[in-house]
Short mmCIF file of C-alpha atoms and ligand atoms in Angstrom, two decimals:
data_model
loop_
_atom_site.label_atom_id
_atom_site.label_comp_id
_atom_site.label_asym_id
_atom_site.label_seq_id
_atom_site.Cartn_x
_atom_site.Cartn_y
_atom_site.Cartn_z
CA UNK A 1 5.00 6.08 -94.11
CA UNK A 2 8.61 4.69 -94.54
CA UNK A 3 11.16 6.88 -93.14
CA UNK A 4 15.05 6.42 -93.12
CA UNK A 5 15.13 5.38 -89.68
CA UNK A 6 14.47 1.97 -88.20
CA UNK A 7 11.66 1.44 -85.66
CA UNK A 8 13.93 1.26 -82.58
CA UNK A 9 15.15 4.56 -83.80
CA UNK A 10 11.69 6.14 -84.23
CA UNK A 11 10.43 4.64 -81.03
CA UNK A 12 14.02 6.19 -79.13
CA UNK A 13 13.64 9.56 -80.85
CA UNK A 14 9.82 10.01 -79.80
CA UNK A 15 10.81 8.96 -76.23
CA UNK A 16 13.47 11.12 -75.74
CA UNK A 17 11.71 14.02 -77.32
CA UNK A 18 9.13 13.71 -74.54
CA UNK A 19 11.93 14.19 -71.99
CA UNK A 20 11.31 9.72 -71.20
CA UNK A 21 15.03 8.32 -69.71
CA UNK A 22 15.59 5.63 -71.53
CA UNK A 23 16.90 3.14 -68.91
CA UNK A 24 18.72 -0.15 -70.48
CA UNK A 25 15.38 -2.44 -69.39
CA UNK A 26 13.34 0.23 -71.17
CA UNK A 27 15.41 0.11 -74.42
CA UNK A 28 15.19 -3.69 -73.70
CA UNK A 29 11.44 -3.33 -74.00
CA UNK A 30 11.85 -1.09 -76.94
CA UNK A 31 14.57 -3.59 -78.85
CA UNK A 32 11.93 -6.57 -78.17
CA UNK A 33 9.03 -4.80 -79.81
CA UNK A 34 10.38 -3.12 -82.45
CA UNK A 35 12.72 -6.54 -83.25
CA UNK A 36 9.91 -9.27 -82.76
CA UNK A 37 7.02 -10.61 -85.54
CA UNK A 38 4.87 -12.07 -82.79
CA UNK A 39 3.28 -9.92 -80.27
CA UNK A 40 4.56 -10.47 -77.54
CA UNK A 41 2.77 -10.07 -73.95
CA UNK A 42 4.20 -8.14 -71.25
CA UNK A 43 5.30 -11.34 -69.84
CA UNK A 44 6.79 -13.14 -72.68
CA UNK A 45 8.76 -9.32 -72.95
CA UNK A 46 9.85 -9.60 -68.92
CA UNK A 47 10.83 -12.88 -69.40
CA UNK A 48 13.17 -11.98 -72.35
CA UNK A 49 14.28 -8.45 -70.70
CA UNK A 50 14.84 -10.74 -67.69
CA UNK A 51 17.76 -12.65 -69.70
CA UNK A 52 19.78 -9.36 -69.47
CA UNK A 53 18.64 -7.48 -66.46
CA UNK A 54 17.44 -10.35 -64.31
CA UNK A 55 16.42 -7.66 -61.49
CA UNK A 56 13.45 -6.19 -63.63
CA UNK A 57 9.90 -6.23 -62.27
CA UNK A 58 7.24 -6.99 -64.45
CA UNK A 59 5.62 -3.78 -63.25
CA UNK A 60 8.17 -2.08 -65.44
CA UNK A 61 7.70 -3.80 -68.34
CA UNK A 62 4.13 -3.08 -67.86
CA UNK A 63 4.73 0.82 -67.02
CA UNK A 64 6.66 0.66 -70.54
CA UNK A 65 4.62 -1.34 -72.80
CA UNK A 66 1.09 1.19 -71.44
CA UNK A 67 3.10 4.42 -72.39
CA UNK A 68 3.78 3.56 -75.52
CA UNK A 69 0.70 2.54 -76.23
CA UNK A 70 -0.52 6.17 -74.83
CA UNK A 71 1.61 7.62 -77.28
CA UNK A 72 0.30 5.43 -79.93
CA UNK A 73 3.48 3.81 -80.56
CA UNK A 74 2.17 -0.22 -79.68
CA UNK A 75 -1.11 -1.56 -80.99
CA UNK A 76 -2.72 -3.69 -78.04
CA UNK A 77 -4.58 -6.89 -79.14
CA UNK A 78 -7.01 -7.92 -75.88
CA UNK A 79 -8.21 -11.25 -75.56
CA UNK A 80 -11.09 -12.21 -73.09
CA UNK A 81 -9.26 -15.39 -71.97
CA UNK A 82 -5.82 -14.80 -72.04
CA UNK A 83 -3.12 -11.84 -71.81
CA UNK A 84 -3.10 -8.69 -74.12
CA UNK A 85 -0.48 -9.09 -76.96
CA UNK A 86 1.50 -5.92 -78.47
CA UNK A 87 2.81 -5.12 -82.16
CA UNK A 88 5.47 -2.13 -81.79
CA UNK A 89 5.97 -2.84 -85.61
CA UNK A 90 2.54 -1.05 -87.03
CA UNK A 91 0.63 0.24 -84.28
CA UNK A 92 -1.93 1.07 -86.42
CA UNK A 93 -4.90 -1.22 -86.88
CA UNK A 94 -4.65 -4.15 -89.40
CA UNK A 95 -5.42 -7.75 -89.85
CA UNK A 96 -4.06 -10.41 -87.72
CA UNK A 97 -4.20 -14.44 -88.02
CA UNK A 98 -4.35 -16.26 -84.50
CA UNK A 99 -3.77 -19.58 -83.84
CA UNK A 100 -5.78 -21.00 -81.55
CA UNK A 101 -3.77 -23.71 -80.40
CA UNK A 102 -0.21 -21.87 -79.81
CA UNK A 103 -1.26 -18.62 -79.56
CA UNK A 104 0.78 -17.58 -82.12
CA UNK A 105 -0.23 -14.14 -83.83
CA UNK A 106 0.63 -13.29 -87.33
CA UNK A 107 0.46 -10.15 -89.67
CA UNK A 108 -0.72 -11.81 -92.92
CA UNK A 109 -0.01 -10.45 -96.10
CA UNK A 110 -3.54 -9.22 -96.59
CA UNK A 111 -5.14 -6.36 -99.11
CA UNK A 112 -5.91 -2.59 -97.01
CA UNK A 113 -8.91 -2.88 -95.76
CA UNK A 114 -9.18 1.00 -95.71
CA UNK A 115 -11.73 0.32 -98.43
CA UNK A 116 -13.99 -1.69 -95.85
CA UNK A 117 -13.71 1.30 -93.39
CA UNK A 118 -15.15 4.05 -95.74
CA UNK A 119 -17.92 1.86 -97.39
CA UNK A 120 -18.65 1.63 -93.63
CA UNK A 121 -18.54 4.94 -93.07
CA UNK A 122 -20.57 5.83 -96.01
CA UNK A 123 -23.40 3.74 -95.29
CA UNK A 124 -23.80 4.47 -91.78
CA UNK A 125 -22.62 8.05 -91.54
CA UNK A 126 -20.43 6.88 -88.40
CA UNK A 127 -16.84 8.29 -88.61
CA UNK A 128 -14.97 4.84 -88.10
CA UNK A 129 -11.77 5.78 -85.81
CA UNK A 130 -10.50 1.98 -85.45
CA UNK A 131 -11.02 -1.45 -86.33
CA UNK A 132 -10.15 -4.78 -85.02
CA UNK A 133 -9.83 -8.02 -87.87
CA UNK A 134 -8.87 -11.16 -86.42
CA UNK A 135 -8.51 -14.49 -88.61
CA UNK A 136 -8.97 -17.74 -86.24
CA UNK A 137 -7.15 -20.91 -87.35
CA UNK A 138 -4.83 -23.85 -86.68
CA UNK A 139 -1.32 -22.69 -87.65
CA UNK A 140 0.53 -25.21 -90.11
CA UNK A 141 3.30 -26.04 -87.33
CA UNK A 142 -0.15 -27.05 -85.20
CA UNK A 143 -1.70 -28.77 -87.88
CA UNK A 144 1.25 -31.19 -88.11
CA UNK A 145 0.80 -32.20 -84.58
CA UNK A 146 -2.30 -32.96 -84.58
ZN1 ZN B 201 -0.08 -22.91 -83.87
ZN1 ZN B 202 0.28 -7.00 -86.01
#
């Protein structure tokens, strides 16, 4: 699904067309997600919307961050131990690669695994609605430290 807009733009349009104001922190949140590779928490997100509009709450960012995530614009990644991270880039399901010594999240490169889902599905008669594939490892920047 690659249409002529950019992601800011899609994420603007579907806001708007909901009758959302966009505010300048919430097209600060918007700029952040659609911009950044790493999935970002709501906190590393205040702290960067903070650079600009010092006076935000975090509760904002938060307020932000949930409704797109209602609209199923942001894919939310929860982690027992530590804070949820967000990709505005594909909020659809797909693989990730964690670090676990930064914490830093990755989209690899990796084949669909659409295939995986419908085997699934075939086999167990379940309609599969979502997945979640996460790949566990020491990050080469980590590796080099250690
Ligand atoms: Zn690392
Ligand atoms: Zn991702």
């Amino acid at each position: 699904m690659s249409e002529p807009s950019t992601r800011i733009d899609e994420l603007v349009t579907r806001l708007r067309a909901r009758g959302y104001r966009l505010t300048p922190q919430r097209m600060a949140v918007l700029r952040i997600l659609a911009s950044s590779k790493g999935h970002p928490s709501v906190e590393q997100i205040h702290q960067q919307v903070q650079a600009d509009f010092p006076m935000t709450s975090l509760a904002t960012i938060y307020k932000t961050v949930t409704l797109l995530k209602e609209m199923g614009e942001v894919l939310e990644l929860g982690f027992s131990n530590d804070s949820s991270r967000y990709d505005g880039n594909k909020p659809h399901p797909h693989p990730h690669l964690v670090c676990i010594r930064c914490k830093e999240i990755l989209d690899p490169e990796a084949p669909s695994v659409g295939g995986l889902s419908e085997l699934l599905a075939r086999e167990t008669g379940y309609k599969i609605v979502s997945h979640r594939l996460d790949f566990y490892g020491i990050c080469p920047r980590c590796q080099k430290r250690e």
